Amino acid sequence: MQTENEVVVLRLGHRPGRDNRMTTHVGLTARALGADRVLIAGDASNPKETIEDITDRFGGPFEAALTDSHRQLLREWQGVIVHLTMYGLPIQEVETEIHEAHSNGPVLVVVGAEKVPFDVYERADYNVGVTNQPHSEVAGLAVFLDRLFEGRELDREWADATHHVVPKETGKQVEPVDE
Amino acid sequence: MQTENEVVVLRLGHRPGRDNRMTTHVGLTARALGADRVLIAGDASNPKETIEDITDRFGGPFEAALTDSHRQLLREWQGVIVHLTMYGLPIQEVETEIHEAHSNGPVLVVVGAEKVPFDVYERADYNVGVTNQPHSEVAGLAVFLDRLFEGRELDREWADATHHVVPKETGKQVEPVDE
Protein backbone atom coordinates (compact mmCIF):
# COMPACT_ATOMS: atom_id res chain seq x y z
CA MET A 1 0.00 0.00 0.00
CA GLN A 2 1.20 3.54 -0.71
CA THR A 3 3.56 4.94 1.97
CA GLU A 4 4.20 1.47 3.40
CA ASN A 5 6.75 -1.20 2.58
CA GLU A 6 5.74 -3.19 -0.43
CA VAL A 7 3.57 -6.29 -0.10
CA VAL A 8 3.65 -8.69 -3.03
CA VAL A 9 1.50 -11.79 -3.46
CA LEU A 10 3.02 -14.74 -5.31
CA ARG A 11 0.48 -17.23 -6.62
CA LEU A 12 1.98 -20.68 -7.20
CA GLY A 13 0.59 -23.77 -8.87
CA HIS A 14 -1.83 -22.10 -11.27
CA ARG A 15 -3.26 -24.59 -13.75
CA PRO A 16 -4.48 -22.83 -16.90
CA GLY A 17 -8.24 -23.07 -17.39
CA ARG A 18 -9.00 -25.09 -14.31
CA ASP A 19 -7.68 -22.46 -11.87
CA ASN A 20 -8.57 -19.29 -13.77
CA ARG A 21 -11.32 -18.26 -11.45
CA MET A 22 -9.50 -18.98 -8.19
CA THR A 23 -6.38 -17.21 -9.44
CA THR A 24 -8.46 -14.22 -10.50
CA HIS A 25 -9.97 -14.11 -7.01
CA VAL A 26 -6.49 -14.33 -5.45
CA GLY A 27 -5.36 -11.37 -7.57
CA LEU A 28 -8.46 -9.25 -6.96
CA THR A 29 -8.29 -9.97 -3.25
CA ALA A 30 -4.61 -8.95 -3.20
CA ARG A 31 -5.56 -5.70 -4.92
CA ALA A 32 -8.65 -4.88 -2.84
CA LEU A 33 -6.98 -5.66 0.48
CA GLY A 34 -3.85 -3.59 0.13
CA ALA A 35 -1.14 -5.60 -1.63
CA ASP A 36 0.88 -3.72 -4.26
CA ARG A 37 1.37 -6.49 -6.80
CA VAL A 38 0.41 -10.04 -7.66
CA LEU A 39 2.83 -12.32 -9.46
CA ILE A 40 1.37 -15.46 -10.96
CA ALA A 41 3.62 -18.40 -11.72
CA GLY A 42 2.60 -19.99 -15.00
CA ASP A 43 0.34 -19.35 -17.93
CA ALA A 44 -2.36 -17.16 -16.42
CA SER A 45 -2.95 -14.55 -19.10
CA ASN A 46 -6.71 -14.75 -18.61
CA PRO A 47 -6.69 -13.94 -14.85
CA LYS A 48 -4.02 -11.28 -15.43
CA GLU A 49 -6.26 -9.57 -17.97
CA THR A 50 -9.28 -9.61 -15.67
CA ILE A 51 -7.27 -8.14 -12.78
CA GLU A 52 -5.90 -5.41 -15.06
CA ASP A 53 -9.38 -4.58 -16.34
CA ILE A 54 -10.59 -4.08 -12.78
CA THR A 55 -7.56 -1.92 -11.97
CA ASP A 56 -8.17 0.21 -15.06
CA ARG A 57 -11.75 0.74 -13.99
CA PHE A 58 -11.57 1.00 -10.21
CA GLY A 59 -8.04 2.29 -9.76
CA GLY A 60 -4.63 1.47 -8.43
CA PRO A 61 -1.74 1.48 -8.11
CA PHE A 62 -1.75 -2.29 -8.51
CA GLU A 63 0.22 -4.51 -10.83
CA ALA A 64 -0.45 -8.03 -12.07
CA ALA A 65 2.35 -9.90 -13.79
CA LEU A 66 3.18 -13.44 -14.86
CA THR A 67 6.46 -15.05 -13.91
CA ASP A 68 8.26 -18.17 -15.07
CA SER A 69 11.10 -17.67 -12.60
CA HIS A 70 9.45 -17.84 -9.22
CA ARG A 71 12.34 -19.92 -7.83
CA GLN A 72 14.71 -17.10 -8.60
CA LEU A 73 12.28 -14.60 -7.07
CA LEU A 74 12.07 -16.68 -3.90
CA ARG A 75 15.85 -17.06 -3.77
CA GLU A 76 16.57 -13.37 -4.27
CA TRP A 77 13.70 -11.70 -2.39
CA GLN A 78 15.05 -8.96 -0.10
CA GLY A 79 12.60 -9.09 2.75
CA VAL A 80 10.46 -11.51 4.66
CA ILE A 81 8.65 -14.42 2.96
CA VAL A 82 5.34 -15.65 4.38
CA HIS A 83 3.85 -18.85 2.99
CA LEU A 84 0.18 -19.36 3.83
CA THR A 85 -0.55 -23.00 4.51
CA MET A 86 -2.91 -24.93 6.78
CA TYR A 87 0.14 -26.81 8.08
CA GLY A 88 1.91 -23.71 9.37
CA LEU A 89 2.03 -21.89 12.68
CA PRO A 90 -1.21 -20.19 13.76
CA ILE A 91 -1.38 -16.61 12.50
CA GLN A 92 -2.32 -15.32 15.94
CA GLU A 93 1.04 -16.60 17.26
CA VAL A 94 3.30 -15.06 14.59
CA GLU A 95 1.52 -11.94 13.42
CA THR A 96 3.34 -9.62 15.81
CA GLU A 97 6.70 -10.70 14.41
CA ILE A 98 5.42 -10.34 10.86
CA HIS A 99 4.13 -6.82 11.57
CA GLU A 100 7.57 -5.91 12.79
CA ALA A 101 9.20 -7.40 9.70
CA HIS A 102 6.78 -5.42 7.50
CA SER A 103 7.65 -2.17 9.23
CA ASN A 104 11.29 -2.87 8.35
CA GLY A 105 10.97 -4.09 4.76
CA PRO A 106 8.88 -5.66 2.01
CA VAL A 107 6.79 -8.80 2.45
CA LEU A 108 6.28 -11.59 -0.09
CA VAL A 109 3.12 -13.60 0.59
CA VAL A 110 3.05 -16.99 -1.12
CA VAL A 111 -0.26 -18.74 -1.78
CA GLY A 112 -0.44 -22.09 -3.52
CA ALA A 113 -3.11 -23.96 -5.37
CA GLU A 114 -3.14 -27.70 -4.64
CA LYS A 115 0.45 -28.85 -4.03
CA VAL A 116 3.27 -26.57 -2.99
CA PRO A 117 6.82 -27.94 -3.38
CA PHE A 118 8.69 -28.59 -0.17
CA ASP A 119 11.45 -26.09 -0.93
CA VAL A 120 8.89 -23.29 -0.59
CA TYR A 121 8.23 -24.41 2.99
CA GLU A 122 11.97 -24.37 3.61
CA ARG A 123 12.59 -21.01 1.98
CA ALA A 124 9.72 -19.22 3.76
CA ASP A 125 10.61 -17.29 6.88
CA TYR A 126 7.12 -18.04 8.14
CA ASN A 127 4.76 -20.85 7.22
CA VAL A 128 1.48 -19.48 8.52
CA GLY A 129 -1.90 -21.11 9.01
CA VAL A 130 -5.04 -18.99 8.99
CA THR A 131 -6.49 -21.82 11.07
CA ASN A 132 -5.03 -25.30 10.65
CA GLN A 133 -8.17 -26.29 8.77
CA PRO A 134 -8.58 -26.87 5.05
CA HIS A 135 -10.49 -24.02 3.46
CA SER A 136 -9.45 -21.57 0.74
CA GLU A 137 -6.29 -19.77 -0.29
CA VAL A 138 -8.47 -16.75 -1.07
CA ALA A 139 -9.89 -16.72 2.47
CA GLY A 140 -6.45 -17.22 4.01
CA LEU A 141 -4.99 -14.38 1.98
CA ALA A 142 -7.87 -12.07 2.87
CA VAL A 143 -7.59 -12.60 6.62
CA PHE A 144 -3.80 -12.37 6.45
CA LEU A 145 -3.84 -9.02 4.62
CA ASP A 146 -6.57 -7.55 6.83
CA ARG A 147 -4.49 -8.44 9.89
CA LEU A 148 -1.18 -7.35 8.33
CA PHE A 149 -2.57 -3.90 7.57
CA GLU A 150 -4.72 -3.83 10.71
CA GLY A 151 -7.71 -2.61 8.72
CA ARG A 152 -5.88 0.39 7.19
CA GLU A 153 -6.44 -1.17 3.76
CA LEU A 154 -10.17 -0.56 4.11
CA ASP A 155 -9.61 3.19 4.06
CA ARG A 156 -7.06 3.37 1.26
CA GLU A 157 -7.57 5.71 -1.67
CA TRP A 158 -7.52 4.69 -5.31
CA ALA A 159 -5.74 6.58 -8.05
CA ASP A 160 -6.63 6.77 -11.75
CA ALA A 161 -10.00 5.08 -11.42
CA THR A 162 -12.61 5.75 -14.07
CA HIS A 163 -15.42 4.54 -11.78
CA HIS A 164 -16.12 4.16 -8.10
CA VAL A 165 -18.85 2.65 -5.97
CA VAL A 166 -20.90 4.93 -3.77
CA PRO A 167 -21.59 2.86 -0.63
CA LYS A 168 -25.32 2.51 0.00
CA GLU A 169 -27.58 1.06 2.63
CA THR A 170 -29.66 -0.56 -0.10
CA GLY A 171 -29.02 -0.94 -3.81
CA LYS A 172 -26.16 -0.36 -6.19
CA GLN A 173 -24.56 2.87 -7.24
CA VAL A 174 -21.49 3.13 -9.47
CA GLU A 175 -20.41 6.55 -10.69
CA PRO A 176 -17.81 7.89 -13.08
CA VAL A 177 -14.91 9.56 -11.31
CA ASP A 178 -14.58 13.27 -11.98
CA GLU A 179 -11.13 14.45 -12.87
CA MET B 1 -19.60 -21.17 17.16
CA GLN B 2 -20.32 -23.20 20.29
CA THR B 3 -21.53 -21.10 23.23
CA GLU B 4 -22.34 -18.15 20.95
CA ASN B 5 -25.44 -17.20 19.02
CA GLU B 6 -25.69 -19.10 15.77
CA VAL B 7 -24.08 -17.79 12.59
CA VAL B 8 -25.41 -19.24 9.35
CA VAL B 9 -24.04 -18.57 5.88
CA LEU B 10 -26.50 -18.59 2.98
CA ARG B 11 -24.90 -19.05 -0.43
CA LEU B 12 -27.08 -17.72 -3.25
CA GLY B 13 -26.78 -18.02 -7.01
CA HIS B 14 -24.86 -21.29 -7.19
CA ARG B 15 -24.61 -22.57 -10.76
CA PRO B 16 -24.06 -26.35 -10.81
CA GLY B 17 -20.70 -27.32 -12.26
CA ARG B 18 -19.45 -23.86 -13.01
CA ASP B 19 -19.54 -22.67 -9.38
CA ASN B 20 -18.69 -25.93 -7.62
CA ARG B 21 -15.26 -24.86 -6.53
CA MET B 22 -16.21 -21.36 -5.37
CA THR B 23 -19.20 -22.71 -3.46
CA THR B 24 -17.00 -25.36 -1.84
CA HIS B 25 -14.58 -22.62 -0.77
CA VAL B 26 -17.47 -20.57 0.63
CA GLY B 27 -18.62 -23.57 2.66
CA LEU B 28 -15.15 -24.54 3.91
CA THR B 29 -14.39 -20.93 4.82
CA ALA B 30 -17.68 -20.71 6.74
CA ARG B 31 -16.69 -23.85 8.65
CA ALA B 32 -13.06 -22.94 9.32
CA LEU B 33 -13.83 -19.41 10.43
CA GLY B 34 -16.54 -20.11 12.98
CA ALA B 35 -19.94 -20.26 11.28
CA ASP B 36 -22.25 -23.05 12.42
CA ARG B 37 -23.92 -23.93 9.13
CA VAL B 38 -23.87 -23.23 5.42
CA LEU B 39 -27.06 -23.35 3.38
CA ILE B 40 -26.65 -23.49 -0.36
CA ALA B 41 -29.49 -22.42 -2.62
CA GLY B 42 -29.71 -24.73 -5.59
CA ASP B 43 -28.29 -27.98 -6.84
CA ALA B 44 -24.94 -28.13 -5.08
CA SER B 45 -24.67 -31.75 -4.03
CA ASN B 46 -21.01 -31.90 -5.06
CA PRO B 47 -19.84 -28.98 -2.84
CA LYS B 48 -22.06 -30.23 0.00
CA GLU B 49 -20.36 -33.61 -0.14
CA THR B 50 -16.87 -32.12 -0.10
CA ILE B 51 -17.71 -29.92 2.89
CA GLU B 52 -19.16 -32.90 4.75
CA ASP B 53 -16.09 -35.01 4.00
CA ILE B 54 -13.86 -32.34 5.51
CA THR B 55 -16.12 -32.08 8.57
CA ASP B 56 -16.04 -35.86 9.03
CA ARG B 57 -12.25 -35.79 8.92
CA PHE B 58 -11.33 -32.58 10.71
CA GLY B 59 -14.31 -32.14 13.01
CA GLY B 60 -17.31 -30.03 13.76
CA PRO B 61 -19.93 -29.24 14.72
CA PHE B 62 -20.70 -27.89 11.25
CA GLU B 63 -23.60 -28.54 8.94
CA ALA B 64 -23.94 -28.15 5.18
CA ALA B 65 -27.39 -28.31 3.64
CA LEU B 66 -29.08 -27.49 0.35
CA THR B 67 -32.20 -25.36 0.24
CA ASP B 68 -34.76 -24.64 -2.43
CA SER B 69 -36.67 -22.22 -0.23
CA HIS B 70 -34.19 -19.46 0.50
CA ARG B 71 -36.88 -16.82 0.06
CA GLN B 72 -38.86 -18.35 2.88
CA LEU B 73 -35.70 -18.57 4.99
CA LEU B 74 -34.96 -14.89 4.38
CA ARG B 75 -38.57 -13.96 5.16
CA GLU B 76 -38.75 -15.94 8.37
CA TRP B 77 -35.23 -15.55 9.78
CA GLN B 78 -35.37 -14.56 13.46
CA GLY B 79 -32.29 -12.43 13.79
CA VAL B 80 -30.17 -10.06 11.85
CA ILE B 81 -29.44 -10.53 8.13
CA VAL B 82 -26.14 -9.31 6.70
CA HIS B 83 -25.67 -9.33 2.93
CA LEU B 84 -22.07 -9.02 1.80
CA THR B 85 -21.81 -6.87 -1.32
CA MET B 86 -19.30 -4.43 -2.76
CA TYR B 87 -22.15 -1.91 -3.03
CA GLY B 88 -22.90 -1.89 0.69
CA LEU B 89 -21.78 0.21 3.64
CA PRO B 90 -18.13 -0.19 4.64
CA ILE B 91 -17.68 -2.96 7.21
CA GLN B 92 -15.62 -0.69 9.46
CA GLU B 93 -18.65 1.60 9.80
CA VAL B 94 -21.24 -1.02 10.71
CA GLU B 95 -19.35 -3.78 12.48
CA THR B 96 -19.99 -2.43 15.97
CA GLU B 97 -23.74 -2.57 15.40
CA ILE B 98 -23.47 -6.05 13.94
CA HIS B 99 -21.43 -7.25 16.93
CA GLU B 100 -24.19 -6.01 19.17
CA ALA B 101 -26.84 -7.74 17.09
CA HIS B 102 -24.83 -10.98 17.27
CA SER B 103 -24.58 -10.79 21.04
CA ASN B 104 -28.39 -10.60 21.10
CA GLY B 105 -29.30 -13.24 18.52
CA PRO B 106 -28.39 -15.29 15.46
CA VAL B 107 -26.86 -13.84 12.31
CA LEU B 108 -27.56 -14.88 8.73
CA VAL B 109 -24.74 -13.93 6.36
CA VAL B 110 -25.75 -13.90 2.70
CA VAL B 111 -23.11 -14.26 -0.02
CA GLY B 112 -24.00 -14.28 -3.68
CA ALA B 113 -22.33 -15.51 -6.81
CA GLU B 114 -22.77 -13.20 -9.81
CA LYS B 115 -26.17 -11.52 -9.54
CA VAL B 116 -28.13 -11.15 -6.35
CA PRO B 117 -31.83 -10.25 -6.72
CA PHE B 118 -32.81 -6.82 -5.48
CA ASP B 119 -35.20 -8.14 -2.85
CA VAL B 120 -32.20 -9.56 -0.97
CA TYR B 121 -30.77 -6.03 -0.69
CA GLU B 122 -34.13 -4.88 0.62
CA ARG B 123 -34.60 -7.70 3.09
CA ALA B 124 -31.07 -7.45 4.55
CA ASP B 125 -30.69 -5.45 7.74
CA TYR B 126 -27.18 -4.61 6.61
CA ASN B 127 -25.70 -4.57 3.11
CA VAL B 128 -22.00 -4.62 3.92
CA GLY B 129 -18.95 -4.05 1.76
CA VAL B 130 -15.62 -5.57 2.73
CA THR B 131 -14.17 -2.74 0.68
CA ASN B 132 -16.28 -1.27 -2.13
CA GLN B 133 -14.01 -2.99 -4.62
CA PRO B 134 -14.75 -6.06 -6.72
CA HIS B 135 -12.88 -9.08 -5.39
CA SER B 136 -14.19 -12.38 -4.05
CA GLU B 137 -17.17 -13.53 -2.02
CA VAL B 138 -14.80 -15.97 -0.29
CA ALA B 139 -12.47 -13.15 0.76
CA GLY B 140 -15.36 -10.97 1.89
CA LEU B 141 -16.83 -13.79 3.97
CA ALA B 142 -13.45 -14.56 5.54
CA VAL B 143 -12.77 -11.00 6.64
CA PHE B 144 -16.35 -10.58 7.83
CA LEU B 145 -16.24 -13.71 10.02
CA ASP B 146 -12.79 -12.93 11.43
CA ARG B 147 -14.06 -9.49 12.46
CA LEU B 148 -17.42 -10.76 13.70
CA PHE B 149 -15.72 -13.25 16.03
CA GLU B 150 -12.78 -10.90 16.73
CA GLY B 151 -10.32 -13.73 16.18
CA ARG B 152 -11.94 -16.11 18.70
CA GLU B 153 -12.67 -18.49 15.81
CA LEU B 154 -8.93 -19.11 15.44
CA ASP B 155 -8.82 -20.77 18.86
CA ARG B 156 -11.98 -22.84 18.59
CA GLU B 157 -11.91 -26.54 19.34
CA TRP B 158 -13.14 -29.25 17.00
CA ALA B 159 -15.26 -32.21 18.06
CA ASP B 160 -15.41 -35.67 16.50
CA ALA B 161 -12.43 -35.22 14.20
CA THR B 162 -10.60 -38.30 13.01
CA HIS B 163 -7.51 -36.24 12.09
CA HIS B 164 -5.90 -32.96 13.02
CA VAL B 165 -2.99 -30.88 11.80
CA VAL B 166 -0.05 -30.37 14.10
CA PRO B 167 1.13 -26.80 13.35
CA LYS B 168 4.76 -26.74 12.27
CA GLU B 169 7.39 -24.17 11.42
CA THR B 170 8.29 -26.19 8.32
CA GLY B 171 6.59 -29.14 6.69
CA LYS B 172 3.31 -30.99 7.05
CA GLN B 173 2.08 -33.10 9.91
CA VAL B 174 -1.39 -34.62 10.08
CA GLU B 175 -2.16 -37.05 12.88
CA PRO B 176 -5.04 -39.30 13.80
CA VAL B 177 -6.98 -38.00 16.78
CA ASP B 178 -6.81 -40.23 19.85
CA GLU B 179 -10.12 -40.94 21.52
XYZ file of C-alpha atoms in Angstrom:
358
model
C 0.000 0.000 0.000
C 1.204 3.536 -0.715
C 3.557 4.942 1.973
C 4.195 1.473 3.396
C 6.749 -1.196 2.579
C 5.738 -3.192 -0.429
C 3.565 -6.291 -0.101
C 3.654 -8.691 -3.034
C 1.502 -11.793 -3.460
C 3.019 -14.740 -5.309
C 0.480 -17.230 -6.622
C 1.984 -20.678 -7.202
C 0.594 -23.775 -8.869
C -1.827 -22.101 -11.269
C -3.257 -24.588 -13.747
C -4.482 -22.834 -16.905
C -8.239 -23.072 -17.394
C -9.002 -25.090 -14.313
C -7.679 -22.463 -11.865
C -8.572 -19.293 -13.770
C -11.324 -18.255 -11.450
C -9.495 -18.980 -8.192
C -6.376 -17.212 -9.441
C -8.463 -14.217 -10.496
C -9.975 -14.114 -7.007
C -6.493 -14.328 -5.453
C -5.364 -11.373 -7.566
C -8.464 -9.254 -6.960
C -8.287 -9.966 -3.246
C -4.614 -8.955 -3.201
C -5.557 -5.699 -4.917
C -8.645 -4.883 -2.839
C -6.985 -5.657 0.484
C -3.847 -3.587 0.131
C -1.140 -5.599 -1.626
C 0.880 -3.722 -4.264
C 1.373 -6.491 -6.797
C 0.412 -10.039 -7.656
C 2.830 -12.323 -9.459
C 1.366 -15.461 -10.965
C 3.621 -18.405 -11.720
C 2.599 -19.987 -14.996
C 0.337 -19.352 -17.932
C -2.361 -17.162 -16.420
C -2.954 -14.550 -19.096
C -6.709 -14.750 -18.606
C -6.690 -13.943 -14.847
C -4.015 -11.281 -15.426
C -6.256 -9.568 -17.968
C -9.283 -9.606 -15.673
C -7.266 -8.142 -12.785
C -5.900 -5.408 -15.056
C -9.379 -4.581 -16.344
C -10.588 -4.080 -12.779
C -7.555 -1.923 -11.970
C -8.171 0.213 -15.059
C -11.754 0.741 -13.988
C -11.573 0.999 -10.206
C -8.043 2.292 -9.759
C -4.634 1.468 -8.429
C -1.744 1.478 -8.112
C -1.751 -2.291 -8.514
C 0.221 -4.506 -10.832
C -0.455 -8.033 -12.075
C 2.351 -9.904 -13.795
C 3.178 -13.442 -14.865
C 6.456 -15.049 -13.907
C 8.258 -18.169 -15.068
C 11.095 -17.675 -12.603
C 9.453 -17.844 -9.221
C 12.337 -19.919 -7.827
C 14.708 -17.098 -8.596
C 12.279 -14.601 -7.073
C 12.070 -16.675 -3.903
C 15.851 -17.056 -3.771
C 16.572 -13.366 -4.270
C 13.705 -11.702 -2.387
C 15.050 -8.959 -0.105
C 12.602 -9.094 2.751
C 10.463 -11.510 4.657
C 8.646 -14.420 2.958
C 5.344 -15.648 4.376
C 3.846 -18.855 2.990
C 0.178 -19.357 3.828
C -0.549 -23.004 4.512
C -2.913 -24.930 6.775
C 0.139 -26.812 8.076
C 1.910 -23.708 9.373
C 2.034 -21.892 12.678
C -1.205 -20.193 13.761
C -1.384 -16.614 12.497
C -2.315 -15.323 15.944
C 1.039 -16.601 17.256
C 3.296 -15.062 14.593
C 1.518 -11.938 13.417
C 3.341 -9.615 15.813
C 6.698 -10.699 14.407
C 5.424 -10.337 10.859
C 4.132 -6.824 11.574
C 7.571 -5.914 12.786
C 9.200 -7.397 9.701
C 6.783 -5.423 7.502
C 7.647 -2.169 9.226
C 11.285 -2.874 8.345
C 10.967 -4.089 4.755
C 8.876 -5.660 2.014
C 6.792 -8.804 2.450
C 6.275 -11.586 -0.086
C 3.115 -13.598 0.594
C 3.055 -16.987 -1.123
C -0.255 -18.744 -1.778
C -0.441 -22.093 -3.516
C -3.107 -23.961 -5.366
C -3.137 -27.705 -4.643
C 0.446 -28.853 -4.027
C 3.268 -26.567 -2.986
C 6.817 -27.941 -3.382
C 8.688 -28.593 -0.166
C 11.452 -26.087 -0.928
C 8.890 -23.288 -0.586
C 8.232 -24.413 2.992
C 11.971 -24.370 3.606
C 12.588 -21.006 1.980
C 9.725 -19.225 3.756
C 10.605 -17.286 6.884
C 7.121 -18.040 8.144
C 4.762 -20.848 7.218
C 1.477 -19.481 8.516
C -1.903 -21.106 9.012
C -5.042 -18.992 8.992
C -6.489 -21.822 11.069
C -5.031 -25.302 10.646
C -8.170 -26.295 8.771
C -8.578 -26.866 5.048
C -10.494 -24.022 3.461
C -9.454 -21.566 0.739
C -6.286 -19.771 -0.288
C -8.469 -16.755 -1.069
C -9.886 -16.721 2.467
C -6.451 -17.217 4.014
C -4.989 -14.381 1.977
C -7.870 -12.068 2.871
C -7.588 -12.603 6.618
C -3.803 -12.374 6.448
C -3.842 -9.023 4.622
C -6.570 -7.548 6.828
C -4.487 -8.443 9.887
C -1.181 -7.354 8.331
C -2.567 -3.896 7.566
C -4.723 -3.833 10.708
C -7.706 -2.607 8.719
C -5.882 0.391 7.189
C -6.438 -1.168 3.758
C -10.175 -0.562 4.106
C -9.612 3.191 4.058
C -7.060 3.374 1.265
C -7.566 5.706 -1.665
C -7.515 4.687 -5.308
C -5.740 6.580 -8.054
C -6.629 6.772 -11.750
C -10.003 5.077 -11.418
C -12.612 5.753 -14.074
C -15.417 4.545 -11.775
C -16.121 4.158 -8.104
C -18.847 2.652 -5.972
C -20.896 4.930 -3.772
C -21.594 2.864 -0.635
C -25.319 2.510 -0.004
C -27.578 1.062 2.632
C -29.657 -0.559 -0.104
C -29.024 -0.943 -3.811
C -26.161 -0.362 -6.187
C -24.557 2.873 -7.244
C -21.492 3.134 -9.469
C -20.414 6.549 -10.686
C -17.815 7.885 -13.078
C -14.913 9.559 -11.310
C -14.584 13.271 -11.985
C -11.134 14.451 -12.870
C -19.599 -21.167 17.164
C -20.320 -23.196 20.292
C -21.526 -21.103 23.232
C -22.343 -18.151 20.955
C -25.442 -17.200 19.016
C -25.688 -19.103 15.768
C -24.084 -17.786 12.586
C -25.409 -19.239 9.346
C -24.043 -18.571 5.876
C -26.500 -18.590 2.983
C -24.901 -19.051 -0.430
C -27.081 -17.723 -3.252
C -26.778 -18.022 -7.013
C -24.855 -21.294 -7.189
C -24.614 -22.572 -10.758
C -24.059 -26.349 -10.809
C -20.700 -27.321 -12.255
C -19.450 -23.858 -13.011
C -19.544 -22.670 -9.379
C -18.690 -25.932 -7.617
C -15.262 -24.862 -6.530
C -16.212 -21.359 -5.375
C -19.198 -22.713 -3.457
C -16.997 -25.356 -1.839
C -14.582 -22.615 -0.774
C -17.472 -20.568 0.630
C -18.619 -23.567 2.665
C -15.150 -24.536 3.906
C -14.394 -20.925 4.823
C -17.676 -20.713 6.736
C -16.691 -23.848 8.653
C -13.062 -22.944 9.317
C -13.833 -19.408 10.434
C -16.538 -20.114 12.978
C -19.941 -20.255 11.276
C -22.254 -23.051 12.416
C -23.916 -23.929 9.133
C -23.868 -23.227 5.420
C -27.056 -23.346 3.383
C -26.646 -23.486 -0.364
C -29.487 -22.424 -2.616
C -29.713 -24.733 -5.589
C -28.292 -27.983 -6.842
C -24.941 -28.133 -5.075
C -24.668 -31.754 -4.028
C -21.009 -31.895 -5.056
C -19.839 -28.975 -2.841
C -22.058 -30.226 -0.002
C -20.364 -33.611 -0.137
C -16.866 -32.119 -0.101
C -17.712 -29.915 2.887
C -19.156 -32.899 4.753
C -16.088 -35.008 3.997
C -13.863 -32.337 5.508
C -16.121 -32.079 8.565
C -16.037 -35.862 9.029
C -12.252 -35.794 8.919
C -11.325 -32.578 10.707
C -14.309 -32.142 13.008
C -17.311 -30.033 13.764
C -19.934 -29.240 14.723
C -20.703 -27.886 11.251
C -23.604 -28.542 8.939
C -23.935 -28.147 5.181
C -27.394 -28.307 3.640
C -29.085 -27.494 0.354
C -32.196 -25.359 0.237
C -34.759 -24.636 -2.428
C -36.672 -22.217 -0.234
C -34.186 -19.464 0.503
C -36.876 -16.817 0.061
C -38.859 -18.348 2.883
C -35.695 -18.568 4.990
C -34.965 -14.889 4.381
C -38.569 -13.960 5.159
C -38.748 -15.945 8.374
C -35.234 -15.546 9.785
C -35.373 -14.564 13.465
C -32.291 -12.434 13.792
C -30.167 -10.060 11.854
C -29.442 -10.526 8.128
C -26.143 -9.313 6.697
C -25.673 -9.326 2.934
C -22.065 -9.017 1.801
C -21.813 -6.874 -1.325
C -19.299 -4.435 -2.758
C -22.150 -1.911 -3.031
C -22.902 -1.888 0.688
C -21.780 0.206 3.643
C -18.127 -0.187 4.643
C -17.679 -2.960 7.215
C -15.615 -0.691 9.460
C -18.646 1.601 9.797
C -21.241 -1.015 10.711
C -19.347 -3.783 12.482
C -19.987 -2.425 15.972
C -23.739 -2.569 15.399
C -23.471 -6.049 13.939
C -21.433 -7.252 16.933
C -24.185 -6.013 19.168
C -26.843 -7.743 17.091
C -24.832 -10.982 17.273
C -24.576 -10.795 21.038
C -28.386 -10.604 21.096
C -29.300 -13.242 18.522
C -28.390 -15.291 15.459
C -26.855 -13.844 12.309
C -27.563 -14.882 8.729
C -24.739 -13.931 6.359
C -25.751 -13.898 2.699
C -23.110 -14.261 -0.024
C -24.004 -14.280 -3.680
C -22.331 -15.511 -6.807
C -22.774 -13.203 -9.813
C -26.169 -11.520 -9.543
C -28.132 -11.154 -6.348
C -31.831 -10.250 -6.723
C -32.814 -6.822 -5.481
C -35.200 -8.139 -2.845
C -32.202 -9.557 -0.967
C -30.771 -6.034 -0.693
C -34.134 -4.878 0.618
C -34.596 -7.702 3.088
C -31.073 -7.451 4.548
C -30.689 -5.451 7.735
C -27.176 -4.607 6.610
C -25.700 -4.569 3.115
C -22.004 -4.622 3.923
C -18.954 -4.048 1.760
C -15.622 -5.573 2.726
C -14.171 -2.738 0.682
C -16.281 -1.265 -2.130
C -14.010 -2.991 -4.623
C -14.752 -6.061 -6.716
C -12.875 -9.078 -5.390
C -14.195 -12.379 -4.054
C -17.173 -13.533 -2.018
C -14.802 -15.972 -0.290
C -12.471 -13.154 0.760
C -15.359 -10.975 1.893
C -16.831 -13.788 3.967
C -13.445 -14.559 5.540
C -12.765 -10.996 6.645
C -16.346 -10.585 7.834
C -16.239 -13.715 10.017
C -12.787 -12.928 11.428
C -14.063 -9.494 12.458
C -17.423 -10.759 13.702
C -15.725 -13.248 16.032
C -12.784 -10.897 16.732
C -10.321 -13.729 16.184
C -11.945 -16.109 18.695
C -12.672 -18.489 15.814
C -8.926 -19.114 15.436
C -8.823 -20.771 18.857
C -11.981 -22.837 18.595
C -11.909 -26.541 19.342
C -13.141 -29.248 17.003
C -15.261 -32.209 18.058
C -15.414 -35.669 16.497
C -12.429 -35.220 14.197
C -10.596 -38.298 13.006
C -7.510 -36.237 12.086
C -5.899 -32.965 13.021
C -2.993 -30.881 11.797
C -0.048 -30.367 14.104
C 1.128 -26.797 13.353
C 4.758 -26.740 12.267
C 7.392 -24.172 11.417
C 8.293 -26.188 8.323
C 6.590 -29.143 6.685
C 3.310 -30.987 7.049
C 2.077 -33.098 9.905
C -1.386 -34.621 10.085
C -2.157 -37.051 12.879
C -5.038 -39.304 13.800
C -6.983 -38.004 16.781
C -6.808 -40.232 19.851
C -10.116 -40.944 21.518
